[in-house]
Coordinates of C-alpha atoms in Angstrom, one line a residue:
X1 CA -15.9 24.1 -60.2
X2 CA -17.1 22.7 -63.7
X3 CA -18.7 26.2 -64.5
X4 CA -15.6 28.2 -63.9
X5 CA -13.2 25.8 -66.0
X6 CA -15.8 26.2 -68.8
X7 CA -15.7 30.1 -68.4
X8 CA -11.9 29.9 -68.6
X9 CA -11.8 28.0 -71.5
X10 CA -14.1 30.3 -73.6
X11 CA -12.2 33.5 -72.4
X12 CA -10.2 35.2 -75.3
X13 CA -7.2 35.6 -72.8
X14 CA -6.9 31.8 -72.0
X15 CA -3.7 30.3 -73.0
X16 CA -2.5 26.6 -72.7
X17 CA 0.4 27.6 -70.0
X18 CA -2.2 29.3 -67.9
X19 CA -4.8 26.1 -68.1
X20 CA -1.7 24.0 -67.1
X21 CA -0.8 25.9 -64.3
X22 CA -4.5 26.2 -63.1
X23 CA -5.0 22.3 -63.1
X24 CA -1.6 21.8 -61.4
X25 CA -2.8 23.9 -58.4
X26 CA -6.2 22.3 -58.3
X27 CA -4.6 18.8 -58.0
X28 CA -2.2 20.1 -55.2
X29 CA -4.9 21.5 -53.4
X30 CA -7.0 18.3 -53.5
X31 CA -4.4 16.0 -52.4
X32 CA -3.2 18.4 -49.3
X33 CA -6.9 18.5 -48.2
X34 CA -7.5 14.9 -48.6
X35 CA -4.1 14.1 -46.6
X36 CA -5.3 16.4 -43.9
X37 CA -8.8 14.9 -43.7
X38 CA -7.2 11.3 -43.4
X39 CA -4.7 12.3 -40.7
X40 CA -7.4 13.7 -38.6
X41 CA -9.7 11.0 -39.0
X42 CA -7.0 8.5 -38.1
X43 CA -5.6 10.4 -35.2
X44 CA -9.4 10.6 -33.8
X45 CA -9.8 6.8 -34.2
X46 CA -6.5 6.1 -32.4
X47 CA -7.5 8.3 -29.7
X48 CA -11.0 6.5 -29.2
X49 CA -9.2 3.4 -29.7
X50 CA -6.7 4.0 -26.9
X51 CA -9.5 5.3 -24.5
X52 CA -11.6 2.1 -25.2
X53 CA -8.6 -0.3 -24.6
X54 CA -7.7 1.4 -21.0
X55 CA -11.3 0.7 -19.7
X56 CA -11.7 -2.9 -21.6
X57 CA -11.4 -5.8 -19.1
X58 CA -10.7 -8.2 -21.9
X59 CA -7.0 -6.9 -21.8
X60 CA -7.0 -9.3 -18.6
X61 CA -7.5 -13.2 -18.9
X62 CA -9.2 -13.9 -15.9
X63 CA -8.5 -17.5 -16.1
X64 CA -5.0 -17.1 -15.6
X65 CA -5.0 -13.6 -14.0
X66 CA -2.0 -12.8 -16.5
X67 CA -1.4 -8.9 -16.9
X68 CA -1.4 -8.0 -20.5
X69 CA 0.6 -5.0 -20.3
X70 CA -2.0 -2.3 -21.1
X71 CA -0.1 0.0 -18.8
X72 CA 3.8 -0.1 -19.9
X73 CA 5.8 -1.9 -17.3
X74 CA 8.8 -0.7 -16.4
X75 CA 11.0 -3.7 -17.4
X76 CA 9.3 -4.4 -20.6
X77 CA 7.8 -7.7 -18.9
X78 CA 5.1 -6.7 -16.5
X79 CA 3.7 -8.7 -13.6
X80 CA 2.4 -12.2 -14.0
X81 CA -0.4 -12.9 -11.6
X82 CA -0.7 -16.2 -9.9
X83 CA -3.9 -17.8 -8.6
X84 CA -2.9 -18.0 -5.0
X85 CA -4.2 -21.6 -3.6
X86 CA -3.8 -20.7 -0.2
X87 CA -5.8 -22.6 2.8
X88 CA -6.8 -20.9 6.1
X89 CA -4.6 -21.6 9.5
X90 CA -5.7 -25.0 10.9
X91 CA -7.1 -22.9 13.9
X92 CA -9.6 -21.5 11.4
X93 CA -12.2 -24.0 12.4
X94 CA -11.6 -22.9 16.1
X95 CA -12.1 -19.5 15.5
X96 CA -15.5 -20.3 13.4
X97 CA -16.5 -21.8 16.9
X98 CA -15.7 -18.6 19.0
X99 CA -18.4 -16.8 20.8
X100 CA -19.6 -13.3 19.7
X101 CA -17.4 -10.4 21.3
X102 CA -18.5 -8.8 24.1
X103 CA -15.9 -6.0 24.3
X104 CA -17.8 -3.9 27.0
X105 CA -16.1 -6.3 30.0
X106 CA -13.3 -8.1 30.7
X107 CA -13.0 -11.9 30.6
X108 CA -13.4 -13.9 33.8
X109 CA -10.2 -15.8 33.1
X110 CA -7.9 -13.8 30.8
X111 CA -4.8 -15.6 29.5
X112 CA -2.7 -12.7 30.4
X113 CA -3.3 -8.8 31.1
X114 CA -1.7 -5.6 30.1
X115 CA 0.0 -4.9 33.3
X116 CA 1.9 -8.5 32.9
X117 CA 2.6 -8.0 29.3
X118 CA 4.3 -4.6 29.9
X119 CA 6.2 -5.8 33.0
X120 CA 7.6 -8.6 31.0
X121 CA 8.5 -6.2 28.2
X122 CA 9.9 -3.7 30.2
X123 CA 12.1 -5.9 32.3
X124 CA 13.6 -7.1 29.1
X125 CA 13.8 -3.9 27.2
X126 CA 14.6 -1.2 29.7
X127 CA 18.2 -2.3 30.7
X128 CA 19.1 -2.7 26.7
X129 CA 17.9 0.9 26.0
X130 CA 19.3 2.6 29.3
X131 CA 22.6 0.8 29.1
X132 CA 23.4 0.5 25.2
X133 CA 20.7 1.8 22.5
X134 CA 19.8 5.4 24.0
X135 CA 23.4 6.3 24.7
X136 CA 24.3 5.7 20.8
X137 CA 23.7 8.2 17.7
X138 CA 20.6 8.1 16.0
X139 CA 21.9 6.2 13.0
X140 CA 23.8 3.4 15.1
X141 CA 20.4 3.3 17.1
X142 CA 18.7 2.1 14.0
X143 CA 21.6 -0.2 12.8
X144 CA 21.7 -1.8 16.0
X145 CA 18.3 -2.2 17.6
X146 CA 17.3 -5.3 16.0
X147 CA 20.3 -7.4 17.2
X148 CA 20.1 -5.7 20.7
X149 CA 16.2 -6.3 21.6
X150 CA 15.6 -9.6 19.4
X151 CA 16.1 -11.8 22.7
X152 CA 13.1 -10.1 24.1
X153 CA 11.0 -11.8 21.7
X154 CA 11.3 -15.2 23.7
X155 CA 10.0 -13.8 27.1
X156 CA 7.0 -15.9 28.4
X157 CA 4.6 -13.1 28.0
X158 CA 4.9 -12.6 24.3
X159 CA 5.1 -16.6 23.8
X160 CA 1.7 -17.0 25.6
X161 CA 0.0 -14.7 23.1
X162 CA 0.0 -17.0 20.2
X163 CA 1.5 -14.6 17.5
X164 CA 1.0 -16.0 14.2
X165 CA 3.1 -15.4 10.9
X166 CA 1.4 -14.3 7.5
X167 CA 4.4 -14.8 5.1
X168 CA 4.7 -12.5 1.8
X169 CA 6.9 -13.5 -1.1
X170 CA 9.7 -10.8 0.3
X171 CA 8.5 -10.5 4.0
X172 CA 6.4 -11.7 7.1
X173 CA 3.7 -10.1 8.8
X174 CA 2.6 -11.0 12.1
X175 CA -0.9 -10.9 13.9
X176 CA -2.7 -11.9 17.0
X177 CA -6.0 -13.5 15.8
X178 CA -8.8 -12.5 17.6
X179 CA -10.2 -14.7 20.8
X180 CA -14.1 -13.9 20.0
X181 CA -16.1 -13.7 17.0
X182 CA -16.5 -9.9 15.3
X183 CA -16.2 -8.0 12.0
X184 CA -12.5 -7.0 11.8
X185 CA -10.8 -4.5 9.6
X186 CA -7.4 -4.4 8.1
X187 CA -5.5 -1.7 6.2
X188 CA -2.5 -1.9 4.0
X189 CA -0.6 1.2 3.4
X190 CA 1.7 0.3 0.4
X191 CA 0.8 -2.9 -1.4
X192 CA 3.9 -3.4 -3.4
X193 CA 2.8 -6.1 -5.9
X194 CA 2.6 -8.8 -3.1
X195 CA -0.7 -9.6 -1.3
X196 CA 0.0 -13.4 -0.1
X197 CA -0.1 -12.4 3.6
X198 CA -3.4 -10.6 2.9
X199 CA -4.9 -13.5 0.9
X200 CA -4.1 -15.9 3.7
X201 CA -5.7 -13.4 6.4
X202 CA -8.7 -13.1 4.3
X203 CA -8.9 -17.1 4.0
X204 CA -8.5 -17.3 7.7
X205 CA -10.6 -14.5 8.9
X206 CA -13.3 -14.1 6.1
X207 CA -15.4 -11.7 8.3
X208 CA -12.6 -9.0 7.7
X209 CA -12.9 -5.9 5.2
X210 CA -9.7 -5.1 3.5
X211 CA -8.6 -1.8 2.5
X212 CA -5.4 -1.1 0.5
X213 CA -3.7 2.0 -0.6
X214 CA -0.9 2.2 -3.2
X215 CA 0.0 5.0 -6.0
X216 CA 1.0 2.2 -8.4
X217 CA -2.5 1.3 -9.7
X218 CA -1.3 -1.7 -11.8
X219 CA -1.0 -4.5 -11.0
X220 CA -2.1 -3.3 -7.5
X221 CA -5.7 -3.1 -8.3
X222 CA -6.0 -6.4 -9.7
X223 CA -4.1 -8.3 -6.8
X224 CA -5.9 -6.6 -4.0
X225 CA -9.3 -6.7 -5.5
X226 CA -9.0 -10.4 -6.5
X227 CA -9.6 -11.6 -2.9
X228 CA -12.3 -8.9 -2.1
X229 CA -10.3 -6.0 -1.0
X230 CA -11.0 -2.4 -1.6
X231 CA -8.3 -0.6 -3.4
X232 CA -7.5 3.2 -3.6
X233 CA -5.1 4.6 -6.1
X234 CA -3.0 7.0 -4.2
X235 CA 0.0 7.4 -1.6
X236 CA -0.8 8.0 2.0
X237 CA 1.3 10.1 3.9
X238 CA 1.4 13.4 6.1
X239 CA 0.4 15.9 3.7
X240 CA -2.0 15.9 0.9
X241 CA -0.9 16.9 -2.6
X242 CA 1.7 15.9 -5.1
X243 CA 4.5 14.3 -3.2
X244 CA 7.7 12.4 -4.2
X245 CA 7.6 8.7 -3.0
X246 CA 9.9 5.6 -3.5
X247 CA 7.4 3.3 -5.4
X248 CA 7.9 -0.2 -7.0
X249 CA 6.2 0.2 -10.6
X250 CA 4.7 -2.6 -12.4
X251 CA 7.4 -5.3 -13.3
X252 CA 8.2 -8.7 -13.3
X253 CA 8.7 -10.1 -9.7
X254 CA 12.5 -10.7 -10.3
X255 CA 13.1 -7.1 -11.2
X256 CA 11.8 -5.4 -8.1
X257 CA 13.5 -2.0 -9.0
X258 CA 12.1 1.0 -7.2
X259 CA 11.9 4.5 -8.5
X260 CA 11.4 7.9 -7.2
X261 CA 7.9 9.3 -8.6
X262 CA 5.6 12.2 -7.9
X263 CA 2.2 10.5 -6.8
X264 CA -1.0 11.9 -5.7
X265 CA -1.0 11.8 -1.9
X266 CA -3.9 11.7 0.8
X267 CA -3.0 12.5 4.4
X268 CA -3.4 9.7 6.8
X269 CA -6.0 11.1 9.1
X270 CA -8.3 12.1 6.2
X271 CA -8.1 8.6 4.8
X272 CA -8.9 7.0 7.9
X273 CA -11.5 9.3 9.4
X274 CA -13.0 10.8 6.3
X275 CA -12.9 8.2 3.5
X276 CA -12.7 4.9 5.4
X277 CA -14.7 6.2 8.7
X278 CA -12.8 3.8 10.8
X279 CA -12.6 4.4 14.7
X280 CA -10.9 0.9 15.0
X281 CA -8.4 -0.7 12.7
X282 CA -7.6 -4.3 13.9
X283 CA -4.5 -4.8 11.7
X284 CA -2.4 -2.1 10.2
X285 CA 0.5 -3.0 7.7
X286 CA 2.4 -0.1 6.4
X287 CA 5.5 -0.3 4.2
X288 CA 5.5 2.9 2.1
X289 CA 9.2 3.3 1.6
X290 CA 10.0 6.2 4.4
X291 CA 6.8 7.7 4.0
X292 CA 5.9 6.3 7.2
X293 CA 8.3 8.4 9.0
X294 CA 6.5 11.5 8.4
X295 CA 3.3 10.4 10.4
X296 CA 4.9 7.8 13.0
X297 CA 4.1 10.3 15.7
X298 CA 0.2 10.1 15.1
X299 CA 0.3 7.0 16.8
X300 CA 1.8 8.4 20.2
X301 CA -0.5 9.8 22.8
X302 CA -2.4 13.1 22.0
X303 CA -1.6 13.3 18.5
X304 CA -3.8 13.1 15.5
X305 CA -5.3 9.5 15.8
X306 CA -6.1 10.6 19.5
X307 CA -8.1 13.6 18.7
X308 CA -9.9 11.7 15.7
X309 CA -10.8 8.7 18.1
X310 CA -9.1 6.2 15.9
X311 CA -7.5 3.1 17.6
X312 CA -5.0 0.7 15.9
X313 CA -4.7 -2.6 18.0
X314 CA -1.7 -4.0 16.1
X315 CA 0.4 -2.8 13.4
X316 CA 3.5 -4.0 11.1
X317 CA 5.8 -1.4 10.0
X318 CA 8.8 -1.4 7.7
X319 CA 10.9 1.8 9.0
X320 CA 13.3 3.2 6.3
X321 CA 15.3 5.9 8.1
X322 CA 18.0 5.4 5.4
X323 CA 15.5 6.8 2.8
X324 CA 14.0 9.8 4.4
X325 CA 15.9 13.2 5.3
X326 CA 16.5 13.3 9.2
X327 CA 14.9 9.6 9.1
X328 CA 17.2 8.3 11.8
X329 CA 16.4 11.0 14.2
X330 CA 13.0 10.6 13.7
X331 CA 13.1 6.8 14.5
X332 CA 15.3 7.6 17.5
X333 CA 12.7 9.9 19.0
X334 CA 9.6 7.6 18.0
X335 CA 10.8 4.4 19.8
X336 CA 11.6 5.6 23.2
X337 CA 8.5 7.5 23.1
X338 CA 6.5 4.5 22.5
X339 CA 8.3 2.9 25.5
X340 CA 7.5 5.9 27.9
X341 CA 3.8 5.9 26.9
X342 CA 3.2 2.4 27.6
X343 CA 0.6 2.0 25.0
X344 CA 2.2 -0.4 22.7
X345 CA 4.9 -3.3 23.2
X346 CA 6.9 -4.1 20.4
X347 CA 8.6 -7.2 19.2
X348 CA 9.7 -9.4 16.1
X349 CA 12.6 -7.0 15.0
X350 CA 14.2 -7.8 11.6
X351 CA 16.7 -5.7 9.7
X352 CA 16.0 -6.1 6.0
X353 CA 18.9 -4.0 4.8
X354 CA 21.3 -1.3 6.1
X355 CA 19.0 1.2 7.7
X356 CA 15.7 -0.6 6.9
X357 CA 14.1 -3.0 9.7
X358 CA 10.7 -4.1 10.8
X359 CA 8.7 -4.3 13.9
X360 CA 5.4 -5.5 15.1
X361 CA 3.4 -3.3 17.7
X362 CA 0.5 -4.9 20.1
X363 CA -1.9 -2.3 21.4
X364 CA -2.0 -3.0 25.4
X365 CA -4.0 0.0 26.4
X366 CA -7.3 0.3 24.5
X367 CA -9.9 -1.9 26.2
X368 CA -11.4 -3.1 23.2
X369 CA -8.2 -4.3 21.7
X370 CA -7.2 -6.1 24.8
X371 CA -10.4 -7.9 25.4
X372 CA -10.3 -8.9 21.6
X373 CA -6.7 -10.1 21.1
X374 CA -5.1 -10.6 24.5
X375 CA -7.4 -11.7 27.3

C-alpha cells in the first residue's frame, strides 16, 4: 500500500482533490473491516460463553440447591430448591428386618387373599355402579364417581392392607409397602416440580430404583436426581414424536401456571420395555395432565403391557378427562372395564378440580404382586 501511494504522488496526473478522495476511501474501508472483525469475534465469543454456561454446574449452588436461572423461568423468578429433611416411616426398621422375598409360593398364613379383596370390593362398588354411575352420561360419571364410591374405602378388606400415604406439596400418593425384602422399582410419569413423596419413599425403601420422566428439564432434573432417581427429559404417551402436552414450566412454587407446549414424546411401551427394560413395576405414579388418557387401556387385559409381559403392582393416577378430547368417554369406558376384569381394585378417590380426580389401583391378579404386597 505504501508503494501505491508513493507512485501516485509521483505521477503527473495527480492532483490534491484526488488524493483527498483516495485517503477518505481508504479510511472508510479500514473502519468497515475493523468493525466487521470485532462483531464476528464478539458473536463467536458470546456463543461459546453461552454454550459453556449451559453446561456449567457452577450455576447451581449445591449447598442450598437454589436454581440460578440458566434456563429462563416462565414467571421471571424460577424454582427455589429445598433440602428435604425427611425421615423414613417408623415402620422402616421393621422393613429392614423382613425376610428375603420368595415370590414363587404363597405364604402359609396370608393376611388376606385376592378372592377376599375382590369380594369385599365388588360387594360395595357394584351396586353403586349398577344403580347410579353406569346410568349417567360420561361427563357426569367422572364428576360424581369420587363422592359415590368414597365410602368403599372403609371396607375391612382395604383397612387390613396397611395403605400408607406419601404426601407431596400439592397431593398425596398412596402405597402398600412390601411384606418381604427385595429390590423395588418405582416410575414417575410427570414430575411436576414436586418430589417430596418420592424422597419419602426413597428414605423408607432405600433398595428402590427410581425412574422419572418429564419434558420440562429444569428444575425436574435437579430435583429427581437429588435423591438418586434417574431422570428422562421427555414426555411419555401413546405415540412417539412431537406432541402437544399441558406442562408445568420452571417457575416459583406459588405461580404454578400450566401451559401447552410441543414436546418430545416417547411411547409408553417403548419406554418401559426398551429403555428401562422392566417386566415388573412395583410403584407407578402418573400425573401428565391428560396424556394418561391415551394409554390407560394398556393396563387392561390383552393390551400392550400384557403383550410385552409388563406387570404393574400398584399405581396412582390423576385422571384429567376435562383436559382431553373425548376424555370423559375414555374414563367412562376404562373404569367399568377394570371392574369386569378383576385385575385391579381401586380406592382413595379424590376430586382435585372439576373434571380431574385421582385413584389408587392395586393389582390382585399377578401372583408376584399379591405375594409381595397383599399376603
